């Protein structure tokens, strides 16, 4: 399996060469300082299950870099969570926030757990334990968690409440909360909406008018991206999740599929489409990988038929696959740009919490699209000017911003 942290570091080194960092800032060790996270927190949480037995879970919070503002990033609950993954995800958060110009650094947290294996009360106890252990490390001005894979507004509400118990009432300590306790309208949908916004910019560049979409993943990102496509009259022909893969040349009814998934727990067996082996390599014009890392690899990249890939997931393409896609002439809108919608609206939530003044959903969406479109154009222009891929361009723009801030802050 491709190591996501090593891959991220390799790309940082490679793009720092394009930026000529050593020549511009000799002796400052900016790249080495960037690669090593500011702080790694790792601990074991012991949980008493409902039946009285005990279980242990490995917990992480990696605070990667706060050069541009407080640490920011989600919390992932997944059995595959490990230190390297959380380190990579935290580094990507630093790049993401820098690229879309929001005043945050980068962090990520996680617990190596399958949330489906726990009851709701067990999960709540685990989230509260996790929060309690981190109570000195998070705050509205230090580190602000948010949802990621396997967590949602429910878990954020528990974090908020646990923080309140030990510290103070601080809505801005965590984002992605339920609207009832200060969550922003449009936050839940934001990542998926942002993916579609980036896709719309890219299809303009490619002069694609009538196009079909395939979505890998039907979690928060994939399902909202698919729903947004449906609302815009764009045909989603394929969707896959952990339970199965669907294809329908006439387009899948997404609203029906969401209801089906709510009823059955997965998309497998949905009557409105046929079951297929794979959604990454099926016939479509645009592919939205919205599931996990390393989905697009050497063993499937060659067979991908899409002309455009918009990365809803973090790190869905291995470097080897990236090279294949480049050779094939596939346009790849990189993760740190394409899926930044979530953290952008998290920023809006944090702003609204601190102001105590709340926006209409329309305003949230408008501001989201504005920021994403601007970032998209900057990436495309940089890529064209320097003859690099959009991914390299996005890394360059983000790193440049962090390095400038590091130098401006003087000797630390
Ligand atoms: N987990 C999301 C991401 O990977 C959102 C993070 C946030 O809102 O802070 O971008």
Short mmCIF file of C-alpha atoms and ligand atoms in Angstrom, two decimals:
data_model
loop_
_atom_site.label_atom_id
_atom_site.label_comp_id
_atom_site.label_asym_id
_atom_site.label_seq_id
_atom_site.Cartn_x
_atom_site.Cartn_y
_atom_site.Cartn_z
CA UNK A 1 0.00 0.00 0.00
CA UNK A 2 1.25 3.47 -0.90
CA UNK A 3 2.32 5.41 2.24
CA UNK A 4 0.31 8.62 2.17
CA UNK A 5 2.62 10.61 4.44
CA UNK A 6 5.74 9.70 2.45
CA UNK A 7 3.91 10.59 -0.76
CA UNK A 8 2.85 13.96 0.64
CA UNK A 9 6.39 14.73 1.80
CA UNK A 10 7.81 13.78 -1.60
CA UNK A 11 5.43 16.16 -3.30
CA UNK A 12 6.27 18.96 -0.85
CA UNK A 13 9.98 18.51 -1.61
CA UNK A 14 9.35 18.37 -5.35
CA UNK A 15 7.17 21.49 -5.43
CA UNK A 16 9.56 23.37 -3.15
CA UNK A 17 12.12 22.93 -5.94
CA UNK A 18 9.73 24.56 -8.39
CA UNK A 19 9.38 27.43 -5.89
CA UNK A 20 13.19 27.62 -5.55
CA UNK A 21 12.80 27.80 -1.79
CA UNK A 22 16.49 27.22 -1.01
CA UNK A 23 17.61 30.01 -3.33
CA UNK A 24 14.98 32.46 -2.06
CA UNK A 25 15.39 31.69 1.63
CA UNK A 26 18.86 30.20 2.04
CA UNK A 27 19.61 28.39 5.27
CA UNK A 28 16.12 28.76 6.73
CA UNK A 29 15.30 25.06 6.48
CA UNK A 30 11.72 25.94 5.57
CA UNK A 31 10.98 22.64 3.89
CA UNK A 32 12.37 20.50 6.71
CA UNK A 33 10.48 22.57 9.27
CA UNK A 34 7.28 22.16 7.30
CA UNK A 35 7.57 18.41 6.94
CA UNK A 36 7.85 17.68 10.67
CA UNK A 37 4.53 18.34 12.46
CA UNK A 38 4.53 20.89 15.30
CA UNK A 39 3.05 18.42 17.75
CA UNK A 40 1.93 14.80 17.71
CA UNK A 41 -0.49 13.67 20.40
CA UNK A 42 -1.14 9.95 20.68
CA UNK A 43 -2.84 8.09 23.50
CA UNK A 44 -4.88 5.07 24.41
CA UNK A 45 -8.51 5.44 25.42
CA UNK A 46 -10.07 2.67 27.46
CA UNK A 47 -13.78 2.26 27.01
CA UNK A 48 -16.23 0.35 29.10
CA UNK A 49 -18.71 -1.25 26.74
CA UNK A 50 -22.42 -1.45 27.53
CA UNK A 51 -22.03 -5.10 28.52
CA UNK A 52 -19.37 -4.22 31.10
CA UNK A 53 -16.34 -5.49 29.15
CA UNK A 54 -13.40 -3.18 28.39
CA UNK A 55 -11.87 -2.20 25.07
CA UNK A 56 -8.88 -0.05 24.07
CA UNK A 57 -8.52 2.36 21.17
CA UNK A 58 -5.58 4.29 19.79
CA UNK A 59 -6.30 8.02 19.53
CA UNK A 60 -4.43 10.73 17.66
CA UNK A 61 -4.32 14.48 17.16
CA UNK A 62 -1.55 15.85 14.96
CA UNK A 63 -1.08 19.63 14.97
CA UNK A 64 0.89 20.13 11.83
CA UNK A 65 1.45 23.85 11.39
CA UNK A 66 -0.09 27.06 12.80
CA UNK A 67 1.85 29.62 10.77
CA UNK A 68 -1.33 31.07 9.29
CA UNK A 69 -3.68 30.70 12.26
CA UNK A 70 -5.03 28.17 14.78
CA UNK A 71 -4.79 24.51 13.88
CA UNK A 72 -7.85 23.27 12.00
CA UNK A 73 -8.97 19.87 10.84
CA UNK A 74 -11.36 17.00 11.20
CA UNK A 75 -11.48 13.90 13.34
CA UNK A 76 -11.63 10.53 11.60
CA UNK A 77 -13.08 7.33 13.04
CA UNK A 78 -11.96 4.40 10.94
CA UNK A 79 -10.24 1.07 11.67
CA UNK A 80 -7.37 1.99 9.31
CA UNK A 81 -6.48 5.22 11.12
CA UNK A 82 -2.78 5.26 12.05
CA UNK A 83 -0.15 7.87 12.78
CA UNK A 84 1.13 8.18 9.22
CA UNK A 85 -2.38 8.71 7.88
CA UNK A 86 -3.20 11.38 10.47
CA UNK A 87 0.16 13.09 9.79
CA UNK A 88 -0.57 13.18 6.06
CA UNK A 89 -4.11 14.43 6.59
CA UNK A 90 -2.87 17.18 8.93
CA UNK A 91 -0.25 18.32 6.41
CA UNK A 92 -2.92 18.44 3.71
CA UNK A 93 -5.09 20.59 6.00
CA UNK A 94 -2.24 23.13 6.30
CA UNK A 95 -1.97 23.25 2.51
CA UNK A 96 -5.75 23.37 2.02
CA UNK A 97 -6.39 26.28 4.38
CA UNK A 98 -3.43 28.19 2.92
CA UNK A 99 -4.56 27.59 -0.65
CA UNK A 100 -8.12 28.83 -0.13
CA UNK A 101 -6.87 31.72 1.99
CA UNK A 102 -8.57 31.12 5.31
CA UNK A 103 -6.71 32.10 8.50
CA UNK A 104 -6.06 28.63 9.86
CA UNK A 105 -3.25 26.15 10.13
CA UNK A 106 -3.57 22.43 9.71
CA UNK A 107 -4.33 19.55 12.06
CA UNK A 108 -6.11 16.22 12.04
CA UNK A 109 -7.33 13.76 14.60
CA UNK A 110 -8.54 10.24 14.59
CA UNK A 111 -9.35 7.10 16.47
CA UNK A 112 -8.61 3.67 15.14
CA UNK A 113 -12.13 2.33 15.55
CA UNK A 114 -14.99 1.04 13.47
CA UNK A 115 -17.79 3.32 14.69
CA UNK A 116 -20.41 0.85 13.44
CA UNK A 117 -19.13 -1.68 15.99
CA UNK A 118 -20.10 0.55 18.93
CA UNK A 119 -23.49 1.54 20.31
CA UNK A 120 -24.42 5.23 20.40
CA UNK A 121 -23.77 5.46 24.13
CA UNK A 122 -20.38 3.73 23.74
CA UNK A 123 -19.47 6.16 20.97
CA UNK A 124 -20.51 9.13 23.09
CA UNK A 125 -18.33 7.94 25.96
CA UNK A 126 -15.39 7.44 23.60
CA UNK A 127 -15.78 10.94 22.08
CA UNK A 128 -16.00 12.46 25.56
CA UNK A 129 -12.85 10.62 26.67
CA UNK A 130 -11.02 11.77 23.56
CA UNK A 131 -12.11 15.37 24.13
CA UNK A 132 -11.23 15.32 27.82
CA UNK A 133 -7.71 14.17 27.02
CA UNK A 134 -7.34 17.00 24.50
CA UNK A 135 -8.95 19.73 26.56
CA UNK A 136 -5.66 21.64 26.94
CA UNK A 137 -4.80 21.30 23.28
CA UNK A 138 -8.01 22.52 21.64
CA UNK A 139 -9.72 25.92 21.90
CA UNK A 140 -11.16 28.50 19.47
CA UNK A 141 -7.71 30.10 19.23
CA UNK A 142 -5.53 27.01 19.37
CA UNK A 143 -7.00 24.04 17.53
CA UNK A 144 -10.52 23.62 16.18
CA UNK A 145 -11.71 20.08 15.33
CA UNK A 146 -14.44 19.22 12.81
CA UNK A 147 -16.02 16.12 11.27
CA UNK A 148 -14.22 13.78 8.91
CA UNK A 149 -14.84 10.22 7.78
CA UNK A 150 -16.85 8.30 10.41
CA UNK A 151 -17.86 11.39 12.41
CA UNK A 152 -20.65 13.94 11.98
CA UNK A 153 -22.44 16.80 13.71
CA UNK A 154 -23.50 14.39 16.46
CA UNK A 155 -19.91 13.78 17.56
CA UNK A 156 -19.11 17.51 17.27
CA UNK A 157 -21.99 18.27 19.65
CA UNK A 158 -20.47 15.88 22.22
CA UNK A 159 -17.05 17.54 21.81
CA UNK A 160 -18.63 20.96 22.30
CA UNK A 161 -20.47 19.77 25.41
CA UNK A 162 -17.46 18.03 26.93
CA UNK A 163 -15.28 21.10 26.36
CA UNK A 164 -17.95 23.22 28.03
CA UNK A 165 -17.87 20.94 31.07
CA UNK A 166 -14.14 21.38 31.61
CA UNK A 167 -13.55 24.88 30.26
CA UNK A 168 -16.20 27.33 29.09
CA UNK A 169 -19.12 27.82 26.72
CA UNK A 170 -17.24 28.27 23.44
CA UNK A 171 -19.17 27.52 20.32
CA UNK A 172 -16.10 28.20 18.17
CA UNK A 173 -14.11 25.35 19.75
CA UNK A 174 -15.41 22.90 17.15
CA UNK A 175 -17.11 23.26 13.75
CA UNK A 176 -19.56 21.09 11.91
CA UNK A 177 -21.92 21.22 14.90
CA UNK A 178 -25.68 20.76 14.67
CA UNK A 179 -27.38 24.01 13.66
CA UNK A 180 -29.20 24.05 17.03
CA UNK A 181 -25.96 24.72 18.91
CA UNK A 182 -24.25 27.08 16.49
CA UNK A 183 -23.51 24.97 13.43
CA UNK A 184 -23.55 26.87 10.15
CA UNK A 185 -26.28 26.38 7.63
CA UNK A 186 -24.79 24.62 4.63
CA UNK A 187 -21.83 23.09 6.52
CA UNK A 188 -23.01 19.50 6.12
CA UNK A 189 -23.40 19.88 2.37
CA UNK A 190 -20.35 22.13 1.91
CA UNK A 191 -17.66 19.62 0.91
CA UNK A 192 -19.86 17.94 -1.71
CA UNK A 193 -21.09 21.29 -3.01
CA UNK A 194 -17.52 22.53 -3.24
CA UNK A 195 -16.51 19.44 -5.24
CA UNK A 196 -19.27 20.18 -7.74
CA UNK A 197 -18.33 23.88 -7.84
CA UNK A 198 -14.72 22.90 -8.71
CA UNK A 199 -16.06 20.42 -11.27
CA UNK A 200 -18.15 23.14 -12.93
CA UNK A 201 -15.06 25.34 -13.32
CA UNK A 202 -13.07 22.45 -14.77
CA UNK A 203 -15.73 21.39 -17.29
CA UNK A 204 -15.74 24.97 -18.58
CA UNK A 205 -11.98 24.74 -19.11
CA UNK A 206 -12.40 21.45 -20.94
CA UNK A 207 -15.40 22.75 -22.95
CA UNK A 208 -17.51 19.80 -21.79
CA UNK A 209 -21.20 20.61 -22.08
CA UNK A 210 -23.21 17.42 -21.95
CA UNK A 211 -21.30 15.17 -19.57
CA UNK A 212 -21.88 12.25 -17.22
CA UNK A 213 -20.51 11.76 -13.71
CA UNK A 214 -19.37 8.75 -11.68
CA UNK A 215 -19.06 9.07 -7.91
CA UNK A 216 -16.96 6.75 -5.75
CA UNK A 217 -18.21 6.96 -2.16
CA UNK A 218 -21.68 7.75 -0.88
CA UNK A 219 -20.82 9.21 2.51
CA UNK A 220 -21.22 12.86 3.40
CA UNK A 221 -19.05 14.10 0.52
CA UNK A 222 -20.15 11.71 -2.24
CA UNK A 223 -23.86 11.85 -1.46
CA UNK A 224 -24.01 15.65 -1.34
CA UNK A 225 -21.90 15.96 -4.48
CA UNK A 226 -24.30 13.57 -6.25
CA UNK A 227 -27.35 15.43 -4.91
CA UNK A 228 -25.87 18.71 -6.10
CA UNK A 229 -25.28 17.22 -9.57
CA UNK A 230 -28.91 16.07 -9.60
CA UNK A 231 -30.13 19.56 -8.58
CA UNK A 232 -28.13 21.02 -11.48
CA UNK A 233 -29.58 18.50 -13.96
CA UNK A 234 -26.27 16.67 -14.38
CA UNK A 235 -26.52 12.94 -14.98
CA UNK A 236 -24.83 10.73 -12.36
CA UNK A 237 -24.42 7.37 -14.10
CA UNK A 238 -22.42 5.47 -11.47
CA UNK A 239 -22.12 5.39 -7.70
CA UNK A 240 -20.18 3.05 -5.45
CA UNK A 241 -19.86 2.59 -1.70
CA UNK A 242 -18.49 -0.13 0.58
CA UNK A 243 -21.60 -2.26 0.00
CA UNK A 244 -21.60 -2.21 -3.81
CA UNK A 245 -21.39 -0.37 -7.13
CA UNK A 246 -24.26 0.86 -9.31
CA UNK A 247 -24.49 1.92 -12.93
CA UNK A 248 -27.29 3.28 -15.07
CA UNK A 249 -26.61 4.90 -18.45
CA UNK A 250 -29.83 6.92 -18.05
CA UNK A 251 -28.70 8.37 -14.74
CA UNK A 252 -29.37 7.30 -11.17
CA UNK A 253 -32.11 8.98 -9.14
CA UNK A 254 -29.99 10.27 -6.27
CA UNK A 255 -32.80 11.42 -3.96
CA UNK A 256 -34.31 7.91 -4.15
CA UNK A 257 -30.91 6.35 -3.55
CA UNK A 258 -30.39 8.50 -0.43
CA UNK A 259 -33.73 7.27 0.94
CA UNK A 260 -32.82 3.67 0.03
CA UNK A 261 -29.46 3.99 1.80
CA UNK A 262 -31.13 5.43 4.90
CA UNK A 263 -33.44 2.42 5.00
CA UNK A 264 -30.95 -0.35 4.25
CA UNK A 265 -27.59 1.07 5.36
CA UNK A 266 -25.98 0.90 1.92
CA UNK A 267 -26.59 1.30 -1.80
CA UNK A 268 -26.41 -2.42 -2.64
CA UNK A 269 -29.64 -3.77 -4.10
CA UNK A 270 -31.02 -0.39 -5.19
CA UNK A 271 -33.61 -1.25 -7.83
CA UNK A 272 -33.02 1.85 -10.01
CA UNK A 273 -29.63 0.75 -11.41
CA UNK A 274 -27.64 -2.35 -12.26
CA UNK A 275 -24.89 -3.76 -10.06
CA UNK A 276 -21.42 -3.42 -11.63
CA UNK A 277 -17.90 -4.37 -10.60
CA UNK A 278 -16.33 -0.92 -10.43
CA UNK A 279 -17.21 2.77 -10.72
CA UNK A 280 -13.70 4.16 -11.20
CA UNK A 281 -13.16 2.63 -14.61
CA UNK A 282 -16.74 2.70 -15.92
CA UNK A 283 -17.88 4.79 -18.89
CA UNK A 284 -18.26 8.42 -17.77
CA UNK A 285 -16.79 11.85 -18.50
CA UNK A 286 -16.12 13.02 -14.97
CA UNK A 287 -14.99 10.95 -12.01
CA UNK A 288 -15.44 12.13 -8.42
CA UNK A 289 -13.43 9.90 -6.04
CA UNK A 290 -15.06 10.74 -2.70
CA UNK A 291 -14.07 7.72 -0.60
CA UNK A 292 -10.62 6.91 0.76
CA UNK A 293 -6.92 7.35 0.03
CA UNK A 294 -5.12 5.38 -2.69
CA UNK A 295 -8.30 4.47 -4.60
CA UNK A 296 -6.76 5.34 -7.98
CA UNK A 297 -3.64 3.23 -8.34
CA UNK A 298 -1.37 1.67 -10.95
CA UNK A 299 -3.73 -1.27 -11.29
CA UNK A 300 -6.73 0.83 -12.39
CA UNK A 301 -5.44 4.24 -13.56
CA UNK A 302 -4.77 3.04 -17.10
CA UNK A 303 -8.39 1.86 -17.48
CA UNK A 304 -10.00 5.10 -16.28
CA UNK A 305 -12.21 6.51 -19.03
CA UNK A 306 -13.03 9.91 -17.50
CA UNK A 307 -11.44 13.04 -18.94
CA UNK A 308 -11.72 14.89 -15.66
CA UNK A 309 -11.15 13.78 -12.06
CA UNK A 310 -12.18 16.01 -9.16
CA UNK A 311 -10.82 14.67 -5.89
CA UNK A 312 -13.52 14.80 -3.21
CA UNK A 313 -11.50 12.49 -0.93
CA UNK A 314 -8.12 13.34 0.55
CA UNK A 315 -5.27 11.60 -1.26
CA UNK A 316 -7.34 9.33 -3.53
CA UNK A 317 -4.64 9.13 -6.24
CA UNK A 318 -1.23 7.50 -5.72
CA UNK A 319 1.78 9.30 -7.27
CA UNK A 320 2.24 6.44 -9.76
CA UNK A 321 -1.38 6.71 -10.87
CA UNK A 322 -1.02 10.48 -11.09
CA UNK A 323 1.81 10.03 -13.60
CA UNK A 324 -0.35 7.70 -15.69
CA UNK A 325 -3.27 10.16 -15.66
CA UNK A 326 -0.93 12.97 -16.71
CA UNK A 327 0.31 10.92 -19.64
CA UNK A 328 -3.27 10.12 -20.64
CA UNK A 329 -4.14 13.81 -20.56
CA UNK A 330 -6.73 13.52 -17.78
CA UNK A 331 -7.30 16.79 -15.93
CA UNK A 332 -7.07 16.21 -12.16
CA UNK A 333 -8.43 18.85 -9.80
CA UNK A 334 -6.42 18.07 -6.66
CA UNK A 335 -7.91 17.25 -3.25
CA UNK A 336 -6.57 20.28 -1.38
CA UNK A 337 -8.55 22.46 -3.78
CA UNK A 338 -11.52 20.27 -4.74
CA UNK A 339 -12.57 19.24 -1.23
CA UNK A 340 -11.78 22.53 0.54
CA UNK A 341 -15.48 23.45 0.67
CA UNK A 342 -15.88 21.75 4.05
CA UNK A 343 -13.18 23.68 5.82
CA UNK A 344 -14.20 26.92 4.11
CA UNK A 345 -17.69 26.67 5.60
CA UNK A 346 -16.10 25.53 8.89
CA UNK A 347 -14.31 28.87 8.80
CA UNK A 348 -17.65 30.63 8.22
CA UNK A 349 -19.09 28.71 11.16
CA UNK A 350 -16.18 29.83 13.38
CA UNK A 351 -16.67 33.44 12.24
CA UNK A 352 -20.43 33.29 12.92
CA UNK A 353 -19.83 31.75 16.37
CA UNK A 354 -17.37 34.47 17.32
CA UNK A 355 -19.57 37.25 15.99
CA UNK A 356 -22.71 35.76 17.47
CA UNK A 357 -24.41 36.64 14.22
CA UNK A 358 -25.72 33.99 11.84
CA UNK A 359 -25.98 33.99 8.06
CA UNK A 360 -28.62 32.71 5.67
CA UNK A 361 -27.66 29.56 3.76
CA UNK A 362 -27.61 31.49 0.50
CA UNK A 363 -24.95 33.81 1.83
CA UNK A 364 -22.88 30.83 3.02
CA UNK A 365 -23.06 29.21 -0.41
CA UNK A 366 -22.29 32.38 -2.32
CA UNK A 367 -19.22 33.09 -0.23
CA UNK A 368 -18.15 29.44 -0.54
CA UNK A 369 -18.37 29.46 -4.33
CA UNK A 370 -16.56 32.79 -4.58
CA UNK A 371 -13.59 31.53 -2.59
CA UNK A 372 -13.39 28.20 -4.39
CA UNK A 373 -13.68 29.74 -7.84
CA UNK A 374 -10.93 32.22 -7.02
CA UNK A 375 -8.64 29.45 -5.73
CA UNK A 376 -9.41 27.32 -8.78
CA UNK A 377 -8.47 30.14 -11.18
CA UNK A 378 -5.24 30.86 -9.31
CA UNK A 379 -4.27 27.19 -9.52
CA UNK A 380 -5.06 26.96 -13.24
CA UNK A 381 -3.16 30.16 -14.03
CA UNK A 382 -0.11 29.08 -12.04
CA UNK A 383 -0.19 25.64 -13.69
CA UNK A 384 -0.31 27.17 -17.16
CA UNK A 385 2.35 29.76 -16.46
CA UNK A 386 4.83 27.33 -14.91
CA UNK A 387 3.85 24.34 -17.06
CA UNK A 388 3.11 22.15 -14.05
CA UNK A 389 0.11 20.02 -13.09
CA UNK A 390 -2.76 21.58 -11.11
CA UNK A 391 -1.66 19.48 -8.14
CA UNK A 392 1.87 20.85 -8.26
CA UNK A 393 0.45 24.36 -8.73
CA UNK A 394 -1.84 24.00 -5.72
CA UNK A 395 1.05 22.78 -3.55
CA UNK A 396 3.26 25.65 -4.79
CA UNK A 397 0.68 28.35 -4.03
CA UNK A 398 -0.07 26.93 -0.59
CA UNK A 399 3.55 26.33 0.38
CA UNK A 400 4.57 29.76 -0.81
CA UNK A 401 2.00 31.32 1.49
CA UNK A 402 3.15 29.28 4.50
CA UNK A 403 6.84 29.95 3.82
CA UNK A 404 6.29 33.69 3.46
CA UNK A 405 4.43 33.73 6.77
CA UNK A 406 7.20 31.71 8.44
CA UNK A 407 9.85 34.17 7.28
CA UNK A 408 7.69 37.20 8.19
CA UNK A 409 7.30 35.92 11.74
CA UNK A 410 11.04 36.06 12.28
CA UNK A 411 13.26 33.80 14.33
CA UNK A 412 11.19 31.42 16.43
N1 LIG B 1 -12.44 16.94 7.43
C1 LIG B 1 -12.63 17.96 6.44
C2 LIG B 1 -11.41 18.06 5.55
O1 LIG B 1 -10.68 17.12 5.37
C3 LIG B 1 -13.06 19.28 7.04
C4 LIG B 1 -12.15 19.88 8.06
C5 LIG B 1 -12.70 21.10 8.77
O2 LIG B 1 -13.82 21.50 8.47
O3 LIG B 1 -11.98 21.61 9.63
O4 LIG B 1 -11.18 19.06 4.92
#
